């Protein structure tokens, strides 16, 4: 019977012997269950019907010539790239790329000796000849050349790990070589010389001798543990897989050697030979090809290839023939993916066989680097107008003379930057001890940061100095910069501690949450804030939940929930933007930007955010109007929402407007079409530059013209049966509750129109108010900062508030019974009650403006002015009032309402306007019902096709185990890298992080924190990702390539949204999460967890102003546990964190004896310094504790 198709975990316990256990569980969970050490023989195990044994069919794909007439002596599939290496008897090697066998490189390895074995490394390739080991790059450059004694005759090479190789040959020793130092480290003596083949398994080194014997040696001592006398003549080849060893060779017959047709098979469990396998070819090579089963490939020298099972019977029908045209097969190799076979013959030909045309040599090959074309005379064009263009971009010739810019010391003098003056508050509170002064830090500036300005400039510097300046543009003098500082693009400065050292309170002193800007496509942050601060939209999306994996409505609801919980700390829209990037319509509309486009400012952000506004309203309208039924998520139906009917959405009720489009041909035929729109775009009247008199337009007049649009265009007329000039008019049938207006200021023509109308409105207001207008003069740039300075008294508040203002704070709209629209500017002095008496008349108040900031230094940015209502202030600050705020990513500052309508077109361009009906909230039910139910934690199907019950690593919660408020849950998460970190090296040698690496959660584990099953996982989800993973971080995450791929993964694979809902339910219930470094975990998962629900062992076992301690060291010191050996495991880490928390309660006596616990921490830090914070190896030193804290009950 074949055992290789079974899961190895089945051999660890037998369900028939332990009927009380659930056979679908992974035995690694049964830590406290003692099983019979002998177990049950594999022959007694029944094969599950789901294990389907298949055999692949191989056929010849390509043939290539290495070197004509020179026999091939070695062949090897590269383990890192899609390449095939071939060496011949002349010491020459050739590499081929891909299944088409395109020649990649070809070079001489040795002058005359044949190449006997090839082994690929990460950064090069090893070639073994008779007495020489050579390492070359894949392009042919020599990395090292290790010469051995001339009398040696080496035949075999084995790569033990990434830096150590074993070399054996006809001499009586085996040499161990360190590849890092290229030196011989050990020499193992062998009893019988002549080791020509070396293989390796988990338990033994297998050495094949010329005498026909195979010896099994200990990997540490190289002593012989077992020896098989396979053949009386000589050994030809052997291979090892699982518990089977199969050999082929020659027997002594009639004073000569004859090829033996019996393959000797040995069971490595009993160390005995089992029934030999008789084959129908003369075997020269034998290899296991363990794809679905443990098949054997037996190759003869004449080119016959037979496939069979090692424990079955060989079938003559399974024989294939390699077309060598009469030549002999000299080499044979199998790719790591088992999809390709290669044969090298005595004429220098290479034959590639594969099981499919699109074959891959490796499961996960890296990209092969090809030679670049000559780029001389192709230097990029440099724009001298760019202020940030570094002079290092200019190529300089290699010369020996001094450059013109290298001035002698006599003609130059150093000009050091003056130190800033000491803060007067420090001088006032300073106490002197000797000649040293001590004073408390007033915390008016960040540490180790000095502004780039001279003393004479300080008086002219703007007053908004509380916000640290962005690193961009420090070389430019800020007093000559017209953009007010609070409107400039804000960036996060990263340190060794990441974001923990960055003080967001400098930028946001309110309790509202900002949004971080470093995520790709975060240009929409300001519009997200507008939607959040519209109360009906906020309630709608938080009540919405559906089954779609990437639903913007669901993700926006999760983000709004975080903004509700935050108390001034910034949030990030990473999950929302991840879902946004997967929507095809967004990509088709050009809304998804590359990182380079955002950084260089090549995109018109004003036009982009208007397109995004149209897209998001349409998308939310479509997603939230879906009817209840199969679209609902686990019992959450459309009737659970308090908004609207199933056929319409709140977005449609808020922004929707029914529009009647009428087309009139000049032949008299009229066509009427009814549609709906969610926003309007301003359409400006034609203004000619040669007009002497500038016409004055009210904003209400232009708005009415844009809503009731009339234009002439060419259209098809069915009556005339051709394209005719057609007059198209648009009228509305109802008024929306929120009027969203795209300003469409995309050229200087529209900008000049705004500027002209603002000047006309200012003159009209001054004349009407009988206020003396200031003398017209040009405003110098240095006055811009003083313009917004509250310390400088303005000429007249009313005059300053009316500058650059064209749009009104309120408008009055009336729709008559005949559907005729009337739009008027409305002011507070007007009688509002008169407007409300008439039917169909409404007052719209300005509630938000989205502005495009033109900034040549940073590429521009988008900000929003939003009028925050009473309900938000009541929730956040406990007061009831309305206030205008500026939202600039994570910078939030209260502003005067006049700033929301002032647009200086030279740097502040309007993009979107939002007007809302008065008393809008009273029309809607603003109740939020949490749609996430307990059924989220129940068992769910895995996305992985190959996942079976025997691979289960967790037990879902039962109904009687549902967590309650205050209960403990152990949590750990593992991550993979999507984008690498971007950093620069300063002139002083320190590294500055420009953009952090973008991480994605790959595995989330939750374990029970109490009860009889304490320590048993109830969530262990691997998160499927559609984005390209740059680094799996296997050493730290335990995630391997393929674990996140639904096609080949054997893990419990699920979507991020599914696991996110489970964690949200646990947070909403009120459980307490125990873990190590949870702050980063929750940040990458994109969750906001109240601080009282987080028990982080990295802070519990920490003394302020000292280093954080790793979980591995804490587990060794307190629990006598050795964890995180070769790889991290989230189940192990979560259990260890729970044990550490129990230990913390024990040492601190439930937090009642902090002094005693502080002494324990001092001992911990003292021990850590002595050990250099490294856990000793098992053989060197024991743990300082003699016994573990808990008995091993952390199982089922």
PDB file of N, CA and C in Angstrom, residues 98-169:
ATOM      1  N   UNK A  98      13.813  29.275 -18.906  1.00  0.00           N
ATOM      2  CA  UNK A  98      12.426  28.970 -19.177  1.00  0.00           C
ATOM      3  C   UNK A  98      12.221  27.670 -19.926  1.00  0.00           C
ATOM      4  N   UNK A  99      10.977  27.286 -20.105  1.00  0.00           N
ATOM      5  CA  UNK A  99      10.661  26.029 -20.788  1.00  0.00           C
ATOM      6  C   UNK A  99      11.041  26.040 -22.269  1.00  0.00           C
ATOM      7  N   UNK A 100      11.236  27.220 -22.861  1.00  0.00           N
ATOM      8  CA  UNK A 100      11.655  27.284 -24.256  1.00  0.00           C
ATOM      9  C   UNK A 100      13.151  27.055 -24.414  1.00  0.00           C
ATOM     10  N   UNK A 101      13.880  26.914 -23.286  1.00  0.00           N
ATOM     11  CA  UNK A 101      15.320  26.676 -23.291  1.00  0.00           C
ATOM     12  C   UNK A 101      16.072  27.745 -24.086  1.00  0.00           C
ATOM     13  N   UNK A 102      15.761  29.014 -23.763  1.00  0.00           N
ATOM     14  CA  UNK A 102      16.491  30.117 -24.377  1.00  0.00           C
ATOM     15  C   UNK A 102      17.856  30.231 -23.695  1.00  0.00           C
ATOM     16  N   UNK A 103      18.897  30.326 -24.480  1.00  0.00           N
ATOM     17  CA  UNK A 103      20.249  30.357 -23.922  1.00  0.00           C
ATOM     18  C   UNK A 103      20.441  31.644 -23.124  1.00  0.00           C
ATOM     19  N   UNK A 104      20.845  31.486 -21.874  1.00  0.00           N
ATOM     20  CA  UNK A 104      20.999  32.642 -20.983  1.00  0.00           C
ATOM     21  C   UNK A 104      22.471  33.027 -20.829  1.00  0.00           C
ATOM     22  N   UNK A 105      23.338  32.062 -20.464  1.00  0.00           N
ATOM     23  CA  UNK A 105      24.762  32.332 -20.307  1.00  0.00           C
ATOM     24  C   UNK A 105      25.535  31.069 -20.643  1.00  0.00           C
ATOM     25  N   UNK A 106      26.815  31.248 -20.988  1.00  0.00           N
ATOM     26  CA  UNK A 106      27.672  30.119 -21.342  1.00  0.00           C
ATOM     27  C   UNK A 106      29.112  30.523 -21.067  1.00  0.00           C
ATOM     28  N   UNK A 107      29.838  29.732 -20.276  1.00  0.00           N
ATOM     29  CA  UNK A 107      31.195  30.104 -19.913  1.00  0.00           C
ATOM     30  C   UNK A 107      31.968  28.851 -19.497  1.00  0.00           C
ATOM     31  N   UNK A 108      33.302  28.983 -19.473  1.00  0.00           N
ATOM     32  CA  UNK A 108      34.200  27.885 -19.125  1.00  0.00           C
ATOM     33  C   UNK A 108      34.417  27.873 -17.619  1.00  0.00           C
ATOM     34  N   UNK A 109      34.203  26.708 -17.008  1.00  0.00           N
ATOM     35  CA  UNK A 109      34.413  26.571 -15.567  1.00  0.00           C
ATOM     36  C   UNK A 109      35.809  26.047 -15.282  1.00  0.00           C
ATOM     37  N   UNK A 110      36.235  25.043 -16.014  1.00  0.00           N
ATOM     38  CA  UNK A 110      37.572  24.470 -15.820  1.00  0.00           C
ATOM     39  C   UNK A 110      38.192  24.236 -17.191  1.00  0.00           C
ATOM     40  N   UNK A 111      39.520  24.309 -17.238  1.00  0.00           N
ATOM     41  CA  UNK A 111      40.201  24.236 -18.533  1.00  0.00           C
ATOM     42  C   UNK A 111      40.033  22.879 -19.193  1.00  0.00           C
ATOM     43  N   UNK A 112      40.112  21.789 -18.396  1.00  0.00           N
ATOM     44  CA  UNK A 112      40.054  20.470 -19.035  1.00  0.00           C
ATOM     45  C   UNK A 112      39.256  19.432 -18.252  1.00  0.00           C
ATOM     46  N   UNK A 113      39.039  19.607 -16.942  1.00  0.00           N
ATOM     47  CA  UNK A 113      38.304  18.615 -16.161  1.00  0.00           C
ATOM     48  C   UNK A 113      36.811  18.717 -16.425  1.00  0.00           C
ATOM     49  N   UNK A 114      36.137  17.567 -16.333  1.00  0.00           N
ATOM     50  CA  UNK A 114      34.688  17.558 -16.535  1.00  0.00           C
ATOM     51  C   UNK A 114      33.969  18.089 -15.299  1.00  0.00           C
ATOM     52  N   UNK A 115      32.787  18.653 -15.523  1.00  0.00           N
ATOM     53  CA  UNK A 115      31.942  19.145 -14.426  1.00  0.00           C
ATOM     54  C   UNK A 115      31.128  17.965 -13.907  1.00  0.00           C
ATOM     55  N   UNK A 116      31.275  17.665 -12.604  1.00  0.00           N
ATOM     56  CA  UNK A 116      30.671  16.458 -12.066  1.00  0.00           C
ATOM     57  C   UNK A 116      29.368  16.714 -11.314  1.00  0.00           C
ATOM     58  N   UNK A 117      29.201  17.916 -10.789  1.00  0.00           N
ATOM     59  CA  UNK A 117      27.932  18.230 -10.120  1.00  0.00           C
ATOM     60  C   UNK A 117      27.739  19.736 -10.099  1.00  0.00           C
ATOM     61  N   UNK A 118      26.481  20.147 -10.184  1.00  0.00           N
ATOM     62  CA  UNK A 118      26.116  21.570 -10.165  1.00  0.00           C
ATOM     63  C   UNK A 118      25.086  21.768  -9.054  1.00  0.00           C
ATOM     64  N   UNK A 119      25.242  22.856  -8.301  1.00  0.00           N
ATOM     65  CA  UNK A 119      24.302  23.179  -7.219  1.00  0.00           C
ATOM     66  C   UNK A 119      24.070  24.683  -7.205  1.00  0.00           C
ATOM     67  N   UNK A 120      22.799  25.103  -7.311  1.00  0.00           N
ATOM     68  CA  UNK A 120      22.475  26.533  -7.330  1.00  0.00           C
ATOM     69  C   UNK A 120      22.340  27.073  -5.918  1.00  0.00           C
ATOM     70  N   UNK A 121      22.820  28.301  -5.739  1.00  0.00           N
ATOM     71  CA  UNK A 121      22.683  29.039  -4.481  1.00  0.00           C
ATOM     72  C   UNK A 121      21.823  30.273  -4.736  1.00  0.00           C
ATOM     73  N   UNK A 122      21.602  31.024  -3.671  1.00  0.00           N
ATOM     74  CA  UNK A 122      20.785  32.225  -3.803  1.00  0.00           C
ATOM     75  C   UNK A 122      21.480  33.265  -4.667  1.00  0.00           C
ATOM     76  N   UNK A 123      22.802  33.413  -4.502  1.00  0.00           N
ATOM     77  CA  UNK A 123      23.513  34.471  -5.222  1.00  0.00           C
ATOM     78  C   UNK A 123      24.494  33.938  -6.249  1.00  0.00           C
ATOM     79  N   UNK A 124      24.530  32.631  -6.495  1.00  0.00           N
ATOM     80  CA  UNK A 124      25.473  32.085  -7.449  1.00  0.00           C
ATOM     81  C   UNK A 124      25.203  30.613  -7.703  1.00  0.00           C
ATOM     82  N   UNK A 125      26.184  29.956  -8.349  1.00  0.00           N
ATOM     83  CA  UNK A 125      26.067  28.541  -8.697  1.00  0.00           C
ATOM     84  C   UNK A 125      27.387  27.863  -8.369  1.00  0.00           C
ATOM     85  N   UNK A 126      27.328  26.677  -7.709  1.00  0.00           N
ATOM     86  CA  UNK A 126      28.506  25.878  -7.373  1.00  0.00           C
ATOM     87  C   UNK A 126      28.746  24.843  -8.468  1.00  0.00           C
ATOM     88  N   UNK A 127      30.025  24.707  -8.849  1.00  0.00           N
ATOM     89  CA  UNK A 127      30.422  23.704  -9.834  1.00  0.00           C
ATOM     90  C   UNK A 127      31.530  22.847  -9.218  1.00  0.00           C
ATOM     91  N   UNK A 128      31.351  21.539  -9.249  1.00  0.00           N
ATOM     92  CA  UNK A 128      32.333  20.609  -8.703  1.00  0.00           C
ATOM     93  C   UNK A 128      33.029  19.893  -9.852  1.00  0.00           C
ATOM     94  N   UNK A 129      34.353  19.981  -9.870  1.00  0.00           N
ATOM     95  CA  UNK A 129      35.163  19.204 -10.809  1.00  0.00           C
ATOM     96  C   UNK A 129      36.014  18.221  -9.999  1.00  0.00           C
ATOM     97  N   UNK A 130      37.008  17.645 -10.636  1.00  0.00           N
ATOM     98  CA  UNK A 130      37.770  16.578  -9.992  1.00  0.00           C
ATOM     99  C   UNK A 130      38.403  17.022  -8.680  1.00  0.00           C
ATOM    100  N   UNK A 131      39.094  18.124  -8.637  1.00  0.00           N
ATOM    101  CA  UNK A 131      39.737  18.607  -7.411  1.00  0.00           C
ATOM    102  C   UNK A 131      39.540  20.112  -7.234  1.00  0.00           C
ATOM    103  N   UNK A 132      38.354  20.571  -7.588  1.00  0.00           N
ATOM    104  CA  UNK A 132      38.117  22.013  -7.556  1.00  0.00           C
ATOM    105  C   UNK A 132      36.635  22.280  -7.312  1.00  0.00           C
ATOM    106  N   UNK A 133      36.354  23.210  -6.397  1.00  0.00           N
ATOM    107  CA  UNK A 133      34.988  23.690  -6.152  1.00  0.00           C
ATOM    108  C   UNK A 133      34.952  25.164  -6.497  1.00  0.00           C
ATOM    109  N   UNK A 134      34.116  25.511  -7.443  1.00  0.00           N
ATOM    110  CA  UNK A 134      34.095  26.874  -7.952  1.00  0.00           C
ATOM    111  C   UNK A 134      32.690  27.443  -7.838  1.00  0.00           C
ATOM    112  N   UNK A 135      32.600  28.711  -7.405  1.00  0.00           N
ATOM    113  CA  UNK A 135      31.307  29.412  -7.307  1.00  0.00           C
ATOM    114  C   UNK A 135      31.334  30.612  -8.240  1.00  0.00           C
ATOM    115  N   UNK A 136      30.377  30.669  -9.138  1.00  0.00           N
ATOM    116  CA  UNK A 136      30.290  31.767 -10.091  1.00  0.00           C
ATOM    117  C   UNK A 136      28.886  32.355 -10.057  1.00  0.00           C
ATOM    118  N   UNK A 137      28.793  33.607 -10.465  1.00  0.00           N
ATOM    119  CA  UNK A 137      27.470  34.211 -10.616  1.00  0.00           C
ATOM    120  C   UNK A 137      26.787  33.596 -11.821  1.00  0.00           C
ATOM    121  N   UNK A 138      25.488  33.847 -11.943  1.00  0.00           N
ATOM    122  CA  UNK A 138      24.754  33.280 -13.068  1.00  0.00           C
ATOM    123  C   UNK A 138      25.160  33.897 -14.395  1.00  0.00           C
ATOM    124  N   UNK A 139      25.892  34.989 -14.329  1.00  0.00           N
ATOM    125  CA  UNK A 139      26.415  35.580 -15.541  1.00  0.00           C
ATOM    126  C   UNK A 139      27.816  35.124 -15.881  1.00  0.00           C
ATOM    127  N   UNK A 140      28.507  34.402 -14.959  1.00  0.00           N
ATOM    128  CA  UNK A 140      29.824  33.861 -15.243  1.00  0.00           C
ATOM    129  C   UNK A 140      30.966  34.508 -14.505  1.00  0.00           C
ATOM    130  N   UNK A 141      30.711  35.461 -13.588  1.00  0.00           N
ATOM    131  CA  UNK A 141      31.776  36.086 -12.820  1.00  0.00           C
ATOM    132  C   UNK A 141      32.149  35.193 -11.640  1.00  0.00           C
ATOM    133  N   UNK A 142      33.447  35.026 -11.411  1.00  0.00           N
ATOM    134  CA  UNK A 142      33.923  34.146 -10.352  1.00  0.00           C
ATOM    135  C   UNK A 142      33.736  34.796  -8.993  1.00  0.00           C
ATOM    136  N   UNK A 143      33.098  34.060  -8.071  1.00  0.00           N
ATOM    137  CA  UNK A 143      32.934  34.529  -6.696  1.00  0.00           C
ATOM    138  C   UNK A 143      34.016  33.937  -5.799  1.00  0.00           C
ATOM    139  N   UNK A 144      34.317  32.650  -5.956  1.00  0.00           N
ATOM    140  CA  UNK A 144      35.478  32.067  -5.289  1.00  0.00           C
ATOM    141  C   UNK A 144      35.861  30.791  -6.027  1.00  0.00           C
ATOM    142  N   UNK A 145      37.113  30.371  -5.804  1.00  0.00           N
ATOM    143  CA  UNK A 145      37.665  29.172  -6.440  1.00  0.00           C
ATOM    144  C   UNK A 145      38.440  28.412  -5.370  1.00  0.00           C
ATOM    145  N   UNK A 146      37.882  27.287  -4.922  1.00  0.00           N
ATOM    146  CA  UNK A 146      38.471  26.513  -3.825  1.00  0.00           C
ATOM    147  C   UNK A 146      39.196  25.307  -4.434  1.00  0.00           C
ATOM    148  N   UNK A 147      40.535  25.328  -4.327  1.00  0.00           N
ATOM    149  CA  UNK A 147      41.361  24.250  -4.872  1.00  0.00           C
ATOM    150  C   UNK A 147      41.640  23.215  -3.791  1.00  0.00           C
ATOM    151  N   UNK A 148      41.528  21.937  -4.136  1.00  0.00           N
ATOM    152  CA  UNK A 148      41.830  20.842  -3.218  1.00  0.00           C
ATOM    153  C   UNK A 148      43.114  20.158  -3.647  1.00  0.00           C
ATOM    154  N   UNK A 149      43.496  19.164  -2.896  1.00  0.00           N
ATOM    155  CA  UNK A 149      44.730  18.446  -3.189  1.00  0.00           C
ATOM    156  C   UNK A 149      44.653  17.796  -4.573  1.00  0.00           C
ATOM    157  N   UNK A 150      45.798  17.755  -5.259  1.00  0.00           N
ATOM    158  CA  UNK A 150      45.808  17.224  -6.619  1.00  0.00           C
ATOM    159  C   UNK A 150      45.432  15.747  -6.667  1.00  0.00           C
ATOM    160  N   UNK A 151      45.661  15.031  -5.554  1.00  0.00           N
ATOM    161  CA  UNK A 151      45.394  13.601  -5.540  1.00  0.00           C
ATOM    162  C   UNK A 151      43.917  13.273  -5.300  1.00  0.00           C
ATOM    163  N   UNK A 152      43.123  14.271  -4.979  1.00  0.00           N
ATOM    164  CA  UNK A 152      41.713  14.014  -4.695  1.00  0.00           C
ATOM    165  C   UNK A 152      40.950  13.773  -5.996  1.00  0.00           C
ATOM    166  N   UNK A 153      39.887  13.009  -5.867  1.00  0.00           N
ATOM    167  CA  UNK A 153      39.020  12.730  -7.012  1.00  0.00           C
ATOM    168  C   UNK A 153      37.572  12.831  -6.520  1.00  0.00           C
ATOM    169  N   UNK A 154      37.016  14.059  -6.585  1.00  0.00           N
ATOM    170  CA  UNK A 154      35.704  14.332  -6.023  1.00  0.00           C
ATOM    171  C   UNK A 154      34.604  13.979  -7.018  1.00  0.00           C
ATOM    172  N   UNK A 155      33.510  13.414  -6.483  1.00  0.00           N
ATOM    173  CA  UNK A 155      32.395  13.011  -7.330  1.00  0.00           C
ATOM    174  C   UNK A 155      31.045  13.559  -6.875  1.00  0.00           C
ATOM    175  N   UNK A 156      30.891  13.845  -5.591  1.00  0.00           N
ATOM    176  CA  UNK A 156      29.556  14.188  -5.060  1.00  0.00           C
ATOM    177  C   UNK A 156      29.630  15.435  -4.205  1.00  0.00           C
ATOM    178  N   UNK A 157      28.509  16.166  -4.209  1.00  0.00           N
ATOM    179  CA  UNK A 157      28.393  17.418  -3.458  1.00  0.00           C
ATOM    180  C   UNK A 157      27.001  17.482  -2.841  1.00  0.00           C
ATOM    181  N   UNK A 158      26.918  17.919  -1.597  1.00  0.00           N
ATOM    182  CA  UNK A 158      25.631  18.054  -0.904  1.00  0.00           C
ATOM    183  C   UNK A 158      25.589  19.389  -0.193  1.00  0.00           C
ATOM    184  N   UNK A 159      24.559  20.180  -0.463  1.00  0.00           N
ATOM    185  CA  UNK A 159      24.355  21.466   0.213  1.00  0.00           C
ATOM    186  C   UNK A 159      23.588  21.209   1.502  1.00  0.00           C
ATOM    187  N   UNK A 160      24.298  21.307   2.659  1.00  0.00           N
ATOM    188  CA  UNK A 160      23.663  21.036   3.951  1.00  0.00           C
ATOM    189  C   UNK A 160      22.728  22.172   4.352  1.00  0.00           C
ATOM    190  N   UNK A 161      23.188  23.413   4.227  1.00  0.00           N
ATOM    191  CA  UNK A 161      22.372  24.598   4.455  1.00  0.00           C
ATOM    192  C   UNK A 161      22.878  25.673   3.514  1.00  0.00           C
ATOM    193  N   UNK A 162      22.454  26.905   3.746  1.00  0.00           N
ATOM    194  CA  UNK A 162      22.791  27.969   2.800  1.00  0.00           C
ATOM    195  C   UNK A 162      24.272  28.307   2.787  1.00  0.00           C
ATOM    196  N   UNK A 163      25.053  27.847   3.779  1.00  0.00           N
ATOM    197  CA  UNK A 163      26.457  28.250   3.857  1.00  0.00           C
ATOM    198  C   UNK A 163      27.409  27.084   4.062  1.00  0.00           C
ATOM    199  N   UNK A 164      26.955  25.841   3.967  1.00  0.00           N
ATOM    200  CA  UNK A 164      27.816  24.686   4.231  1.00  0.00           C
ATOM    201  C   UNK A 164      27.556  23.624   3.173  1.00  0.00           C
ATOM    202  N   UNK A 165      28.674  23.011   2.664  1.00  0.00           N
ATOM    203  CA  UNK A 165      28.557  21.925   1.704  1.00  0.00           C
ATOM    204  C   UNK A 165      29.441  20.764   2.147  1.00  0.00           C
ATOM    205  N   UNK A 166      29.024  19.560   1.770  1.00  0.00           N
ATOM    206  CA  UNK A 166      29.813  18.347   1.954  1.00  0.00           C
ATOM    207  C   UNK A 166      30.273  17.881   0.579  1.00  0.00           C
ATOM    208  N   UNK A 167      31.561  17.453   0.501  1.00  0.00           N
ATOM    209  CA  UNK A 167      32.113  16.984  -0.761  1.00  0.00           C
ATOM    210  C   UNK A 167      32.741  15.612  -0.522  1.00  0.00           C
ATOM    211  N   UNK A 168      32.342  14.638  -1.321  1.00  0.00           N
ATOM    212  CA  UNK A 168      32.888  13.296  -1.200  1.00  0.00           C
ATOM    213  C   UNK A 168      33.434  12.798  -2.526  1.00  0.00           C
ATOM    214  N   UNK A 169      34.334  11.812  -2.442  1.00  0.00           N
ATOM    215  CA  UNK A 169      34.934  11.266  -3.649  1.00  0.00           C
ATOM    216  C   UNK A 169      35.577   9.915  -3.390  1.00  0.00           C
TER     217      UNK A 169
END
